[in-house]
């Protein structure tokens, strides 16, 4: 089952179970996905692919994490909890992320395959990782690790 079908099925289940927060989050995902599809139409793409959907979901999670931090700083724990519950729902659609040991291994592989020898060539390493492991890598952990390898 592809992600679009999973969104629809999970929405139906959540609606039947009267899970208001989950329904709200799933509808938000659906709206964002529809916007993504509409923006792709001028390029001749009727519906974006799985990679674009995963990138969209990661972007949604990133913006919610930033909101959580702002709400905590503003002493608004109820809003932070709402954002965190949305993050949990969104994360159920992402493929399992690599653990720290696996991330270190694929970074070493990328450095070896690209022949990068300094931080100046970090872009090559990142491009390789994005192409081969984009869906399962947390890039917020990758950048500092690459910099550490070269220093």
PDB file of C-alpha atoms in Angstrom:
ATOM      1  CA  UNK A   1       0.000   0.000   0.000  1.00  0.00           C
ATOM      2  CA  UNK A   2       1.446   3.366  -0.977  1.00  0.00           C
ATOM      3  CA  UNK A   3       1.445   6.422   1.264  1.00  0.00           C
ATOM      4  CA  UNK A   4      -1.601   8.055  -0.341  1.00  0.00           C
ATOM      5  CA  UNK A   5      -3.694   4.964   0.313  1.00  0.00           C
ATOM      6  CA  UNK A   6      -2.379   4.743   3.882  1.00  0.00           C
ATOM      7  CA  UNK A   7      -3.394   8.359   4.511  1.00  0.00           C
ATOM      8  CA  UNK A   8      -6.936   7.658   3.291  1.00  0.00           C
ATOM      9  CA  UNK A   9      -7.284   4.387   5.213  1.00  0.00           C
ATOM     10  CA  UNK A  10      -5.912   5.840   8.439  1.00  0.00           C
ATOM     11  CA  UNK A  11      -8.258   8.813   8.077  1.00  0.00           C
ATOM     12  CA  UNK A  12     -11.265   6.494   7.731  1.00  0.00           C
ATOM     13  CA  UNK A  13     -10.199   4.466  10.766  1.00  0.00           C
ATOM     14  CA  UNK A  14      -9.547   7.584  12.852  1.00  0.00           C
ATOM     15  CA  UNK A  15     -12.916   9.049  11.888  1.00  0.00           C
ATOM     16  CA  UNK A  16     -14.744   5.857  12.858  1.00  0.00           C
ATOM     17  CA  UNK A  17     -12.827   5.728  16.154  1.00  0.00           C
ATOM     18  CA  UNK A  18     -13.643   9.418  16.757  1.00  0.00           C
ATOM     19  CA  UNK A  19      -9.966  10.328  17.247  1.00  0.00           C
ATOM     20  CA  UNK A  20     -10.335  14.062  16.627  1.00  0.00           C
ATOM     21  CA  UNK A  21      -6.649  14.998  16.918  1.00  0.00           C
ATOM     22  CA  UNK A  22      -5.545  12.253  14.551  1.00  0.00           C
ATOM     23  CA  UNK A  23      -8.299  13.147  12.063  1.00  0.00           C
ATOM     24  CA  UNK A  24      -7.169  16.775  12.164  1.00  0.00           C
ATOM     25  CA  UNK A  25      -3.538  15.843  11.540  1.00  0.00           C
ATOM     26  CA  UNK A  26      -4.417  13.455   8.710  1.00  0.00           C
ATOM     27  CA  UNK A  27      -6.570  16.095   7.053  1.00  0.00           C
ATOM     28  CA  UNK A  28      -3.677  18.541   7.361  1.00  0.00           C
ATOM     29  CA  UNK A  29      -1.386  16.007   5.646  1.00  0.00           C
ATOM     30  CA  UNK A  30      -3.990  15.531   2.906  1.00  0.00           C
ATOM     31  CA  UNK A  31      -4.275  19.275   2.320  1.00  0.00           C
ATOM     32  CA  UNK A  32      -0.497  19.695   2.191  1.00  0.00           C
ATOM     33  CA  UNK A  33      -0.251  16.779  -0.254  1.00  0.00           C
ATOM     34  CA  UNK A  34      -2.936  18.288  -2.461  1.00  0.00           C
ATOM     35  CA  UNK A  35      -1.010  21.592  -2.509  1.00  0.00           C
ATOM     36  CA  UNK A  36       2.128  19.688  -3.477  1.00  0.00           C
ATOM     37  CA  UNK A  37       0.269  17.971  -6.340  1.00  0.00           C
ATOM     38  CA  UNK A  38      -1.203  21.264  -7.564  1.00  0.00           C
ATOM     39  CA  UNK A  39       2.222  22.929  -7.534  1.00  0.00           C
ATOM     40  CA  UNK A  40       3.649  20.030  -9.576  1.00  0.00           C
ATOM     41  CA  UNK A  41       1.025  20.252 -12.348  1.00  0.00           C
ATOM     42  CA  UNK A  42       2.799  22.958 -14.390  1.00  0.00           C
ATOM     43  CA  UNK A  43       5.706  20.527 -14.669  1.00  0.00           C
ATOM     44  CA  UNK A  44       3.366  17.918 -16.162  1.00  0.00           C
ATOM     45  CA  UNK A  45       3.207  15.832 -12.995  1.00  0.00           C
ATOM     46  CA  UNK A  46      -0.311  14.885 -11.946  1.00  0.00           C
ATOM     47  CA  UNK A  47       0.642  13.371  -8.578  1.00  0.00           C
ATOM     48  CA  UNK A  48       4.011  13.640  -6.837  1.00  0.00           C
ATOM     49  CA  UNK A  49       5.935  10.469  -6.012  1.00  0.00           C
ATOM     50  CA  UNK A  50       6.753   8.785  -2.725  1.00  0.00           C
ATOM     51  CA  UNK A  51      10.094  10.606  -2.368  1.00  0.00           C
ATOM     52  CA  UNK A  52       8.419  14.012  -2.552  1.00  0.00           C
ATOM     53  CA  UNK A  53       5.745  12.884  -0.076  1.00  0.00           C
ATOM     54  CA  UNK A  54       8.414  11.699   2.371  1.00  0.00           C
ATOM     55  CA  UNK A  55      10.264  15.016   1.983  1.00  0.00           C
ATOM     56  CA  UNK A  56       6.992  16.840   2.648  1.00  0.00           C
ATOM     57  CA  UNK A  57       6.379  14.793   5.815  1.00  0.00           C
ATOM     58  CA  UNK A  58       9.918  15.466   7.044  1.00  0.00           C
ATOM     59  CA  UNK A  59       9.384  19.169   6.441  1.00  0.00           C
ATOM     60  CA  UNK A  60       6.140  19.070   8.416  1.00  0.00           C
ATOM     61  CA  UNK A  61       7.924  17.358  11.301  1.00  0.00           C
ATOM     62  CA  UNK A  62      10.768  19.875  11.213  1.00  0.00           C
ATOM     63  CA  UNK A  63       8.407  22.852  11.382  1.00  0.00           C
ATOM     64  CA  UNK A  64       6.487  21.260  14.246  1.00  0.00           C
ATOM     65  CA  UNK A  65       9.677  20.604  16.205  1.00  0.00           C
ATOM     66  CA  UNK A  66      10.578  24.266  15.808  1.00  0.00           C
ATOM     67  CA  UNK A  67       7.095  25.213  17.010  1.00  0.00           C
ATOM     68  CA  UNK A  68       7.442  22.929  20.029  1.00  0.00           C
ATOM     69  CA  UNK A  69      10.618  24.765  21.038  1.00  0.00           C
ATOM     70  CA  UNK A  70       8.970  28.153  20.620  1.00  0.00           C
ATOM     71  CA  UNK A  71       5.907  27.090  22.622  1.00  0.00           C
ATOM     72  CA  UNK A  72       8.094  25.744  25.416  1.00  0.00           C
ATOM     73  CA  UNK A  73      10.037  29.003  25.545  1.00  0.00           C
ATOM     74  CA  UNK A  74       6.758  30.930  25.645  1.00  0.00           C
ATOM     75  CA  UNK A  75       5.508  28.708  28.479  1.00  0.00           C
ATOM     76  CA  UNK A  76       2.656  27.246  26.407  1.00  0.00           C
ATOM     77  CA  UNK A  77       2.894  23.501  27.208  1.00  0.00           C
ATOM     78  CA  UNK A  78      -0.609  22.723  25.887  1.00  0.00           C
ATOM     79  CA  UNK A  79       0.336  23.964  22.406  1.00  0.00           C
ATOM     80  CA  UNK A  80       3.662  22.129  22.553  1.00  0.00           C
ATOM     81  CA  UNK A  81       1.817  18.893  23.395  1.00  0.00           C
ATOM     82  CA  UNK A  82      -0.514  19.387  20.424  1.00  0.00           C
ATOM     83  CA  UNK A  83       2.459  19.810  18.079  1.00  0.00           C
ATOM     84  CA  UNK A  84       4.177  16.740  19.565  1.00  0.00           C
ATOM     85  CA  UNK A  85       1.063  14.617  19.043  1.00  0.00           C
ATOM     86  CA  UNK A  86       0.981  15.770  15.407  1.00  0.00           C
ATOM     87  CA  UNK A  87       4.640  14.778  15.058  1.00  0.00           C
ATOM     88  CA  UNK A  88       3.832  11.281  16.353  1.00  0.00           C
ATOM     89  CA  UNK A  89       1.047  10.845  13.787  1.00  0.00           C
ATOM     90  CA  UNK A  90       3.212  12.106  10.918  1.00  0.00           C
ATOM     91  CA  UNK A  91       6.157   9.884  11.920  1.00  0.00           C
ATOM     92  CA  UNK A  92       4.009   6.749  11.512  1.00  0.00           C
ATOM     93  CA  UNK A  93       4.151   7.306   7.747  1.00  0.00           C
ATOM     94  CA  UNK A  94       7.928   7.649   7.516  1.00  0.00           C
ATOM     95  CA  UNK A  95      10.201   4.658   6.954  1.00  0.00           C
ATOM     96  CA  UNK A  96      12.225   3.580   9.987  1.00  0.00           C
ATOM     97  CA  UNK A  97      15.216   5.868  10.467  1.00  0.00           C
ATOM     98  CA  UNK A  98      18.755   4.534  10.742  1.00  0.00           C
ATOM     99  CA  UNK A  99      20.309   4.420  14.200  1.00  0.00           C
ATOM    100  CA  UNK A 100      23.530   6.269  15.062  1.00  0.00           C
ATOM    101  CA  UNK A 101      25.810   3.312  14.288  1.00  0.00           C
ATOM    102  CA  UNK A 102      24.206   2.781  10.882  1.00  0.00           C
ATOM    103  CA  UNK A 103      24.413   6.511  10.144  1.00  0.00           C
ATOM    104  CA  UNK A 104      28.155   6.473  10.894  1.00  0.00           C
ATOM    105  CA  UNK A 105      28.561   3.493   8.581  1.00  0.00           C
ATOM    106  CA  UNK A 106      26.732   5.075   5.626  1.00  0.00           C
ATOM    107  CA  UNK A 107      28.620   8.363   6.127  1.00  0.00           C
ATOM    108  CA  UNK A 108      31.907   6.447   5.917  1.00  0.00           C
ATOM    109  CA  UNK A 109      30.618   4.704   2.790  1.00  0.00           C
ATOM    110  CA  UNK A 110      29.612   8.018   1.216  1.00  0.00           C
ATOM    111  CA  UNK A 111      33.002   9.596   1.964  1.00  0.00           C
ATOM    112  CA  UNK A 112      34.755   6.603   0.427  1.00  0.00           C
ATOM    113  CA  UNK A 113      32.516   6.453  -2.681  1.00  0.00           C
ATOM    114  CA  UNK A 114      32.711  10.188  -3.386  1.00  0.00           C
ATOM    115  CA  UNK A 115      36.422  10.457  -2.636  1.00  0.00           C
ATOM    116  CA  UNK A 116      35.806  13.507  -0.458  1.00  0.00           C
ATOM    117  CA  UNK A 117      38.833  14.576   1.544  1.00  0.00           C
ATOM    118  CA  UNK A 118      37.794  17.825   3.264  1.00  0.00           C
ATOM    119  CA  UNK A 119      34.821  19.760   4.572  1.00  0.00           C
ATOM    120  CA  UNK A 120      34.834  21.697   1.292  1.00  0.00           C
ATOM    121  CA  UNK A 121      33.579  18.530  -0.419  1.00  0.00           C
ATOM    122  CA  UNK A 122      30.779  17.986   2.093  1.00  0.00           C
ATOM    123  CA  UNK A 123      28.203  18.786  -0.604  1.00  0.00           C
ATOM    124  CA  UNK A 124      29.267  15.727  -2.625  1.00  0.00           C
ATOM    125  CA  UNK A 125      28.877  13.502   0.423  1.00  0.00           C
ATOM    126  CA  UNK A 126      25.462  14.967   1.266  1.00  0.00           C
ATOM    127  CA  UNK A 127      24.280  14.545  -2.338  1.00  0.00           C
ATOM    128  CA  UNK A 128      25.363  10.898  -2.301  1.00  0.00           C
ATOM    129  CA  UNK A 129      23.578  10.279   1.002  1.00  0.00           C
ATOM    130  CA  UNK A 130      20.424  12.034  -0.176  1.00  0.00           C
ATOM    131  CA  UNK A 131      20.340   9.974  -3.366  1.00  0.00           C
ATOM    132  CA  UNK A 132      20.958   6.609  -1.710  1.00  0.00           C
ATOM    133  CA  UNK A 133      19.558   6.993   1.814  1.00  0.00           C
ATOM    134  CA  UNK A 134      17.340  10.079   1.681  1.00  0.00           C
ATOM    135  CA  UNK A 135      14.221   8.502   3.157  1.00  0.00           C
ATOM    136  CA  UNK A 136      15.881   6.727   6.092  1.00  0.00           C
ATOM    137  CA  UNK A 137      18.480   9.294   7.194  1.00  0.00           C
ATOM    138  CA  UNK A 138      18.088  12.071   9.714  1.00  0.00           C
ATOM    139  CA  UNK A 139      20.163  14.784   8.039  1.00  0.00           C
ATOM    140  CA  UNK A 140      20.296  16.874  11.214  1.00  0.00           C
ATOM    141  CA  UNK A 141      22.662  14.201  12.572  1.00  0.00           C
ATOM    142  CA  UNK A 142      24.595  13.692   9.337  1.00  0.00           C
ATOM    143  CA  UNK A 143      26.082  17.194   8.896  1.00  0.00           C
ATOM    144  CA  UNK A 144      27.861  17.353  12.247  1.00  0.00           C
ATOM    145  CA  UNK A 145      29.108  13.790  11.796  1.00  0.00           C
ATOM    146  CA  UNK A 146      30.655  14.575   8.399  1.00  0.00           C
ATOM    147  CA  UNK A 147      32.312  17.698   9.805  1.00  0.00           C
ATOM    148  CA  UNK A 148      33.727  15.632  12.687  1.00  0.00           C
ATOM    149  CA  UNK A 149      35.150  13.064  10.256  1.00  0.00           C
ATOM    150  CA  UNK A 150      37.063  15.759   8.368  1.00  0.00           C
ATOM    151  CA  UNK A 151      38.414  17.622  11.390  1.00  0.00           C
TER     152      UNK A 151
END
